[in-house]
Tab-separated table of C-alpha atoms in Angstrom:
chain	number	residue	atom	x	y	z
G	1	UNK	CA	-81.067	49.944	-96.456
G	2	UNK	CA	-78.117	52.606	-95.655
G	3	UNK	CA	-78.399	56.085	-96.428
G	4	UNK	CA	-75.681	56.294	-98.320
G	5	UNK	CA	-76.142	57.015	-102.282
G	6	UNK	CA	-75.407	53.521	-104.829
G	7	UNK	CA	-73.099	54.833	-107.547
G	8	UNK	CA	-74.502	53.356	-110.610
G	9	UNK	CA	-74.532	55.703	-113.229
G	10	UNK	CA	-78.349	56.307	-115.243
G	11	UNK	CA	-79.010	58.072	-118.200
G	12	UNK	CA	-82.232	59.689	-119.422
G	13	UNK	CA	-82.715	58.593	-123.090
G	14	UNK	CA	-85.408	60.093	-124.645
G	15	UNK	CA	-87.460	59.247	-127.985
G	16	UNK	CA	-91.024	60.210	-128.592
G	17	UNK	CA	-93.626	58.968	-127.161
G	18	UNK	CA	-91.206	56.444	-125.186
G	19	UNK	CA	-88.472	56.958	-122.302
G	20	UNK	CA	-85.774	54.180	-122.065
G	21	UNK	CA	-83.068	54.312	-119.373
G	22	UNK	CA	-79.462	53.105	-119.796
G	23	UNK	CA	-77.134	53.009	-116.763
G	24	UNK	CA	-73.473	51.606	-116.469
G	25	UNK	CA	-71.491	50.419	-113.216
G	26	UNK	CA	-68.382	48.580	-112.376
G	27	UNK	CA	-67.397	44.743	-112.496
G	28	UNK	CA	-64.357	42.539	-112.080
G	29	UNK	CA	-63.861	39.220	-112.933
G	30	UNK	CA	-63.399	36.539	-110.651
G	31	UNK	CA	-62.637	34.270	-112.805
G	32	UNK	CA	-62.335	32.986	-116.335
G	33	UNK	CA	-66.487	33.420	-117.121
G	34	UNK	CA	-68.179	35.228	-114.180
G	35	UNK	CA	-67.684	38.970	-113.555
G	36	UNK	CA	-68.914	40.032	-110.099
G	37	UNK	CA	-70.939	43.457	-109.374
G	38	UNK	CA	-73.769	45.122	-107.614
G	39	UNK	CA	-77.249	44.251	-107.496
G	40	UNK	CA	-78.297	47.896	-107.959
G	41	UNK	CA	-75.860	47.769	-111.178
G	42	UNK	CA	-78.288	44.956	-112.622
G	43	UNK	CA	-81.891	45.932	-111.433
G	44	UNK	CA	-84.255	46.684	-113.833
G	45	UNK	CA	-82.233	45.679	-117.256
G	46	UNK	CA	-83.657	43.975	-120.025
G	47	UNK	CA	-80.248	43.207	-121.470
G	48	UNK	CA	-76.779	43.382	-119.761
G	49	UNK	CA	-73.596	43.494	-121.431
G	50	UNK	CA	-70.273	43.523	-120.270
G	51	UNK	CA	-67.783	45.792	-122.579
G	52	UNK	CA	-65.648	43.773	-124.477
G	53	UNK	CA	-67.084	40.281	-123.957
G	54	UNK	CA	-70.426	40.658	-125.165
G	55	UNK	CA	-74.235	39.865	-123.290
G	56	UNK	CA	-74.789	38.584	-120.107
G	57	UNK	CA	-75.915	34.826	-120.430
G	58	UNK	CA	-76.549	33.951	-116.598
G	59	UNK	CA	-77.001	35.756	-113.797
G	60	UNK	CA	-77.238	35.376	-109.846
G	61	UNK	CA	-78.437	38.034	-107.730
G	62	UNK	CA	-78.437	39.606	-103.889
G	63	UNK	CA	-80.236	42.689	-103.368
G	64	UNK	CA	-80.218	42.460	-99.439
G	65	UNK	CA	-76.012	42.034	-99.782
G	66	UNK	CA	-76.433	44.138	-103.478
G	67	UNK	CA	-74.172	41.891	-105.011
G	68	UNK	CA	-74.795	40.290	-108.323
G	69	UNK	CA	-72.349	37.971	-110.278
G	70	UNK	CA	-72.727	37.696	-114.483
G	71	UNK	CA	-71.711	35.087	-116.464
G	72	UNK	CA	-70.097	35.727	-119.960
G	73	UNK	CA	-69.560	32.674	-122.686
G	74	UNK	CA	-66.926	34.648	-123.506
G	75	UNK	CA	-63.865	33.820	-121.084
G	76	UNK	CA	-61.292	36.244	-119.543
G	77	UNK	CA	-58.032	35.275	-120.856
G	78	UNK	CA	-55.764	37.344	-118.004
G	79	UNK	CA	-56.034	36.670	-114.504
G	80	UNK	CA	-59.116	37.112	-112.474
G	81	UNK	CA	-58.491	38.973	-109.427
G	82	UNK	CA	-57.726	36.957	-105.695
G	83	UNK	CA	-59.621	38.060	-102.770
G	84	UNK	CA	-57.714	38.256	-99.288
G	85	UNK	CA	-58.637	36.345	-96.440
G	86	UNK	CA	-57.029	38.846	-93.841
G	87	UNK	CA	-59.397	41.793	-92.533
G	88	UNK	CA	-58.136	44.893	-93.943
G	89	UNK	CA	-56.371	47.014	-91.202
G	90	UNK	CA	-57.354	51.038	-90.280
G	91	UNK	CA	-55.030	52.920	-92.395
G	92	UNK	CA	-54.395	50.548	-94.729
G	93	UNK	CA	-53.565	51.609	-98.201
G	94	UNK	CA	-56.561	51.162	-100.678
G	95	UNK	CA	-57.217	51.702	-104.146
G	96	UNK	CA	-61.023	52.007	-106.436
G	97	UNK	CA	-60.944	50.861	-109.834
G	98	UNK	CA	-63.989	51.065	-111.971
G	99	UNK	CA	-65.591	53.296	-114.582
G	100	UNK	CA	-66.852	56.814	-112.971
G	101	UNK	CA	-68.576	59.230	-115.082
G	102	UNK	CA	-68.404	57.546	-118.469
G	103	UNK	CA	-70.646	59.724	-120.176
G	104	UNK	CA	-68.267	62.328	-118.972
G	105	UNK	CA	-65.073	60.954	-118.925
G	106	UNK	CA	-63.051	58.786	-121.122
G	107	UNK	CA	-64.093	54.801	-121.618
G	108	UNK	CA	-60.804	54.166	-120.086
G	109	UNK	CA	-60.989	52.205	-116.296
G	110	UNK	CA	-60.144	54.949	-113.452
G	111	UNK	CA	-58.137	54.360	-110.504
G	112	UNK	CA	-58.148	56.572	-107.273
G	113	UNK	CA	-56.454	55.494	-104.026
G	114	UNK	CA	-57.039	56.387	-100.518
G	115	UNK	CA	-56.562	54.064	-97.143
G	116	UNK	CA	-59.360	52.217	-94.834
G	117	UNK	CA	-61.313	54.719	-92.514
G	118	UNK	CA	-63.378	52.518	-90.532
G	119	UNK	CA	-63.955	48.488	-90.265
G	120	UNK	CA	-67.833	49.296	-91.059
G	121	UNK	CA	-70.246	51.376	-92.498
G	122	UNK	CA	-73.345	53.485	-91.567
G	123	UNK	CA	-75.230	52.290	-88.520
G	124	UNK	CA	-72.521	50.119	-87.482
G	125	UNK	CA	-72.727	47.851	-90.612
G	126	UNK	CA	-69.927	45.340	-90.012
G	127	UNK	CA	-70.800	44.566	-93.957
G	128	UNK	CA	-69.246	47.270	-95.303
G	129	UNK	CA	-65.895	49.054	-94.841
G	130	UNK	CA	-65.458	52.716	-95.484
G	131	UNK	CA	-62.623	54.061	-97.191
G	132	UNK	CA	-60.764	57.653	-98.214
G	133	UNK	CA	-60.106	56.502	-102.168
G	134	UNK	CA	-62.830	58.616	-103.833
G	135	UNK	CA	-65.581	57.215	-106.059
G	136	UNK	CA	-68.072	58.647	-108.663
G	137	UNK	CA	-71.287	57.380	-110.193
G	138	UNK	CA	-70.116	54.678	-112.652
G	139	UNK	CA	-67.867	53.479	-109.442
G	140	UNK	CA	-70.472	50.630	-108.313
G	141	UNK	CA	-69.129	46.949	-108.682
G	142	UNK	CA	-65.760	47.948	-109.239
G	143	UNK	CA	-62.748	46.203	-106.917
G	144	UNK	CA	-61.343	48.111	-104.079
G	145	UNK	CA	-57.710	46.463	-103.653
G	146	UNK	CA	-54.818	46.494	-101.527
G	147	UNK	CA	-51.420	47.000	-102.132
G	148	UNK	CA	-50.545	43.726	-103.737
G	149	UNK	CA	-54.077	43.786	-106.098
G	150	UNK	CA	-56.278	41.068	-103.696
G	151	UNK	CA	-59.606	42.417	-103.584
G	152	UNK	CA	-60.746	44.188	-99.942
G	153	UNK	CA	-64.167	45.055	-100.923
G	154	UNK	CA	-66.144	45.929	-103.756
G	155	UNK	CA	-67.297	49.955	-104.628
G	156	UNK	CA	-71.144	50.235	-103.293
G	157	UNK	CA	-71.782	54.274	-102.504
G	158	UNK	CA	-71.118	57.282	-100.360
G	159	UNK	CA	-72.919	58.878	-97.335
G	160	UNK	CA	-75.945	61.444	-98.744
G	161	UNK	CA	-75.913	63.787	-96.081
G	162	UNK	CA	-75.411	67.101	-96.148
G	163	UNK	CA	-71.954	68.396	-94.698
G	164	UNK	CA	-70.291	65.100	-95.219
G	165	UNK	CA	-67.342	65.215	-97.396
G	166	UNK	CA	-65.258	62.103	-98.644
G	167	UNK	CA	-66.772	58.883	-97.127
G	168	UNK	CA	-67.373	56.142	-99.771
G	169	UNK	CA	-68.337	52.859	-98.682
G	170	UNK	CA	-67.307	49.333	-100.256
G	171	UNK	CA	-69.183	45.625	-99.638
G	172	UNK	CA	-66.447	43.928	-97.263
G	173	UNK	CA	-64.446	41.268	-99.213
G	174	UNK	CA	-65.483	38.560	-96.397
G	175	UNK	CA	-69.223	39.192	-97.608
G	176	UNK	CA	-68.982	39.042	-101.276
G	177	UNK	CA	-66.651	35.760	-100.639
G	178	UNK	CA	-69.875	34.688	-98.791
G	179	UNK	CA	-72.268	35.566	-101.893
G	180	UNK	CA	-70.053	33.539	-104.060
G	181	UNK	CA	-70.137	30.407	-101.580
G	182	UNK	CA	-73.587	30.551	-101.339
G	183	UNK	CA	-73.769	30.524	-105.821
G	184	UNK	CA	-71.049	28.078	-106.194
G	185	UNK	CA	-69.217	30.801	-108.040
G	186	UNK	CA	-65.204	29.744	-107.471
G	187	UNK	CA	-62.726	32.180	-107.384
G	188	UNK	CA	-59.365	32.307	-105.986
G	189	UNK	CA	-57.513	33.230	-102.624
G	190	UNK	CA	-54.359	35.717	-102.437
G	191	UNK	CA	-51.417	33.930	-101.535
G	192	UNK	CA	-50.113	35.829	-98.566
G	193	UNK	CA	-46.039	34.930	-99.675
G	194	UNK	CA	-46.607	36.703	-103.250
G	195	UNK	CA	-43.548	38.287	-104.030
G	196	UNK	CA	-43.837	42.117	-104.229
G	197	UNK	CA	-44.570	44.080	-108.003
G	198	UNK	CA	-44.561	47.614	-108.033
G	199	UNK	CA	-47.864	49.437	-107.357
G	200	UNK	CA	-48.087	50.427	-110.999
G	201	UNK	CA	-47.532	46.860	-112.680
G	202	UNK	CA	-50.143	45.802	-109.794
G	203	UNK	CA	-52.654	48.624	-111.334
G	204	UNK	CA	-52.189	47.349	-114.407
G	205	UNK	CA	-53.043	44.058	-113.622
G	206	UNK	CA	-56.168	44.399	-111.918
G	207	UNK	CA	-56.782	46.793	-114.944
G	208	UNK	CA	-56.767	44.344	-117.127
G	209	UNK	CA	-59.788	42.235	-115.184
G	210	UNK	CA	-61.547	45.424	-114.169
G	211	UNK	CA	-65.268	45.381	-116.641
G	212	UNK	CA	-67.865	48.374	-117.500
G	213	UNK	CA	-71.248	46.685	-116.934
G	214	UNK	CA	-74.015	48.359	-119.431
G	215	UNK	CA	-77.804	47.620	-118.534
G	216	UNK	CA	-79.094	48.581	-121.646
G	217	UNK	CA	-83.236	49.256	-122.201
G	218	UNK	CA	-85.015	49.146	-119.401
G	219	UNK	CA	-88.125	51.627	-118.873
G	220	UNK	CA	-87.668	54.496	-116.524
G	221	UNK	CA	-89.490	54.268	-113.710
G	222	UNK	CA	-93.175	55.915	-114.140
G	223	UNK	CA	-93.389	59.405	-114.131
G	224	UNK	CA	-96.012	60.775	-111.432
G	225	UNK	CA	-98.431	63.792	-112.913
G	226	UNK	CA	-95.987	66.918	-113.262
G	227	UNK	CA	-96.216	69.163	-109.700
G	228	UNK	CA	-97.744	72.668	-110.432
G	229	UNK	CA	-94.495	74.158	-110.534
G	230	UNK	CA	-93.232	71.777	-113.571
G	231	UNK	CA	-91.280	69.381	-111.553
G	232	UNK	CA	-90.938	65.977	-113.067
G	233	UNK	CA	-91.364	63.361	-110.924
G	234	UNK	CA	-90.015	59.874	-110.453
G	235	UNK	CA	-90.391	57.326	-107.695
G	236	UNK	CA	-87.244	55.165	-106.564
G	237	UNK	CA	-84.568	57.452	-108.002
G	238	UNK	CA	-81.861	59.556	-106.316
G	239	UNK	CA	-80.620	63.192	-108.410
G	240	UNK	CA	-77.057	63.404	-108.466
G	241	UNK	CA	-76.051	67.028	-108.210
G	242	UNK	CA	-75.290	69.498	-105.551
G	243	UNK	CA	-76.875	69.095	-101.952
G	244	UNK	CA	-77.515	72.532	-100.568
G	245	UNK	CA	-79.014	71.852	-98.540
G	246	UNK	CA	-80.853	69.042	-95.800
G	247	UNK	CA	-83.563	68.657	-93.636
G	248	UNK	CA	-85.121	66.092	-91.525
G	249	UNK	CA	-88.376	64.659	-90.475
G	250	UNK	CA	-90.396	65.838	-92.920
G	251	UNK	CA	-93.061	64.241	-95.342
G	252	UNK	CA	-92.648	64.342	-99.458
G	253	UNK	CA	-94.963	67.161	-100.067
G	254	UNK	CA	-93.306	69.177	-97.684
G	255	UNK	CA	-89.803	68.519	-99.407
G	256	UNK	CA	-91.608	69.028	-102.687
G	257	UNK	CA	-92.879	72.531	-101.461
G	258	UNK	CA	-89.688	73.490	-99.982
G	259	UNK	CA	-87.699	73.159	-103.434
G	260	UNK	CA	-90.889	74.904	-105.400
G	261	UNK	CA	-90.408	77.927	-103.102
G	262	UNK	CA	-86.871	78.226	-103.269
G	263	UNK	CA	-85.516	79.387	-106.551
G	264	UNK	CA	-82.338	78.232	-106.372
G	265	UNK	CA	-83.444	74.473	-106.188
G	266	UNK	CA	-83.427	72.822	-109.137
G	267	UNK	CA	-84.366	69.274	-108.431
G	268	UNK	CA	-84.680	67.107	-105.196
G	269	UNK	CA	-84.519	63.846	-103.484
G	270	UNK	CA	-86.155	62.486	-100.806
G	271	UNK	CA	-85.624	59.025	-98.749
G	272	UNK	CA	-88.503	57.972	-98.007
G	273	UNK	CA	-86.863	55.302	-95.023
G	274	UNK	CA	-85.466	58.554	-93.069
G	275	UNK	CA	-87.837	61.074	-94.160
G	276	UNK	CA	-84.879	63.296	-95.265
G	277	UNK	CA	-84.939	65.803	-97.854
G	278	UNK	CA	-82.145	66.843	-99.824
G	279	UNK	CA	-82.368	70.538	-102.162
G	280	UNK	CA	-80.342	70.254	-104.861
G	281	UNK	CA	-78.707	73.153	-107.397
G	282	UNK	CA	-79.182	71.444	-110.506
G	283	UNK	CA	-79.597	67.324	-111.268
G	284	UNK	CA	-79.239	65.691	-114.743
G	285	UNK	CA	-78.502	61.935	-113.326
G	286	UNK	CA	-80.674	59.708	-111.419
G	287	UNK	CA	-79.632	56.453	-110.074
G	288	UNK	CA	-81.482	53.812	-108.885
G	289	UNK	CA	-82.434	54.064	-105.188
G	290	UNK	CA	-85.731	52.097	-103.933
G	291	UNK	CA	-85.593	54.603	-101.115
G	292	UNK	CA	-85.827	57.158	-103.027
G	293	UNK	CA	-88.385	60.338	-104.375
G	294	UNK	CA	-87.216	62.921	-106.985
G	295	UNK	CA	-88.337	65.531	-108.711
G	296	UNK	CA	-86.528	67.440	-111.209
G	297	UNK	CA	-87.349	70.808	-112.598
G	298	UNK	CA	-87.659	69.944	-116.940
């Protein structure tokens, strides 16, 4: 497990007497009936549904890799998106697609672009590739793409630590080609003589295959006894909001007394695998993160 935050995007629903959970992430297809994602996208749903093409009727899943791939009876008319055989190269022009923030923002798919910043990912994790194009929560499972629209990667997180500013990680192209071996999921190759399109008409192609993945009713986790102070608790879910700040080596209850003494902490999170704690200004979103401790202040 990384420390690095997945970008799933989870909403509180609440009814009385009953809390349900819906969360939404980022797919592509790769090809006519099977739309690839991550795992973290998937966990914990008791029905999936991919916008536009209706519920999930099969489903293969990797949560060491976090890579998932759905299968839809309804197929994708356009063309599913290629994946490159060639490493991607430092400096190399990238570019996120996926559906960030959609409680937020419009419905519409999102693109950002940025270029390769390392060949792997936290601890050395020749898995992953880190890149400068920004993603959001809602990012997960979405393609990251080069120049000519053949998939690099796919959108997986960004570093939680404190201090660090703009490094997003993706699940290397070579790995989720590997994940779809291992299925017998086919998909195709980029042909590396493809005559050039302009970068737009390639956006609006991989557009076009680009899927928001809904997991729809599934139970929040359970909510541990309320903390003195009124902080709600919930075990294996990360806050989204403001980091202000971070400290190490230090046990749950002493995160959880750090943010009841401080009054401008709102919520927390803390990772239970590093023992890090993370004071946060205010936190309306959790995610799913089996790493993870929270408590947020009602």
């Amino acid at each position: 497990m990384h420390m690095f935050r997945p970008l799933a995007l989870a909403l509180m629903v609440l009814f009385p007497g009953a809390a349900l959970s819906e969360s939404s992430g980022s797919g592509f297809f790769v090809n006519r009936n099977w739309v690839l994602t991550n795992d973290h996208v998937v966990e914990d749903c008791a029905r999936i549904e991919v916008v536009g093409y209706g519920r999930a009727r099969g489903i293969q899943r990797d949560r060491e890799s976090d890579l998932a791939v759905i299968r839809l009876l309804q197929p994708f008319e356009g063309d599913a998106l290629p994946f490159r055989d060639q490493r991607p190269r430092l400096a190399e022009s990238v570019h996120a697609l996926g559906y960030p923030l959609a409680d937020v923002l419009s419905s519409s798919v999102r693109v950002t672009s940025g270029s390769v910043s390392a060949m792997d990912g936290f601890d050395r994790d020749d898995g992953l590739i880190q890149i400068s194009a920004p993603i959001q929560p809602g990012n997960s499972g979405g393609p990251v793409i080069d120049d000519t629209g053949a998939v690099l990667g796919v959108a997986v997180g960004i570093l939680n630590r404190s201090g660090a500013q703009n490094v997003n990680f993706a699940i290397s192209g070579a790995l989720a080609r590997a994940f779809l071996d291992r299925n017998s999921i086919g998909y195709a190759d980029a042909s590396a003589t493809a005559d050039p399109e302009p970068l737009p008409d390639v956006i609006e192609r991989v557009a076009a295959a680009t899927v928001q993945v809904r997991c729809l009713g599934g139970s929040l986790p359970p909510v541990i006894d309320d903390a003195p102070s009124g902080l709600v608790m919930f075990h294996n879910r990360d806050v989204i909001g403001f980091d202000y700040r971070f400290m190490r080596n230090m046990s749950v209850a002493s995160c959880q007394a750090s943010c009841e003494a401080d009054r401008q902490c709102r919520a927390f999170t803390f990772n239970t695998r590093h023992n890090a704690c993370f004071l946060k200004e205010g936190g309306t979103v959790l995610v799913t993160n089996a790493d993870a401790i929270s408590g947020v202040t009602p």
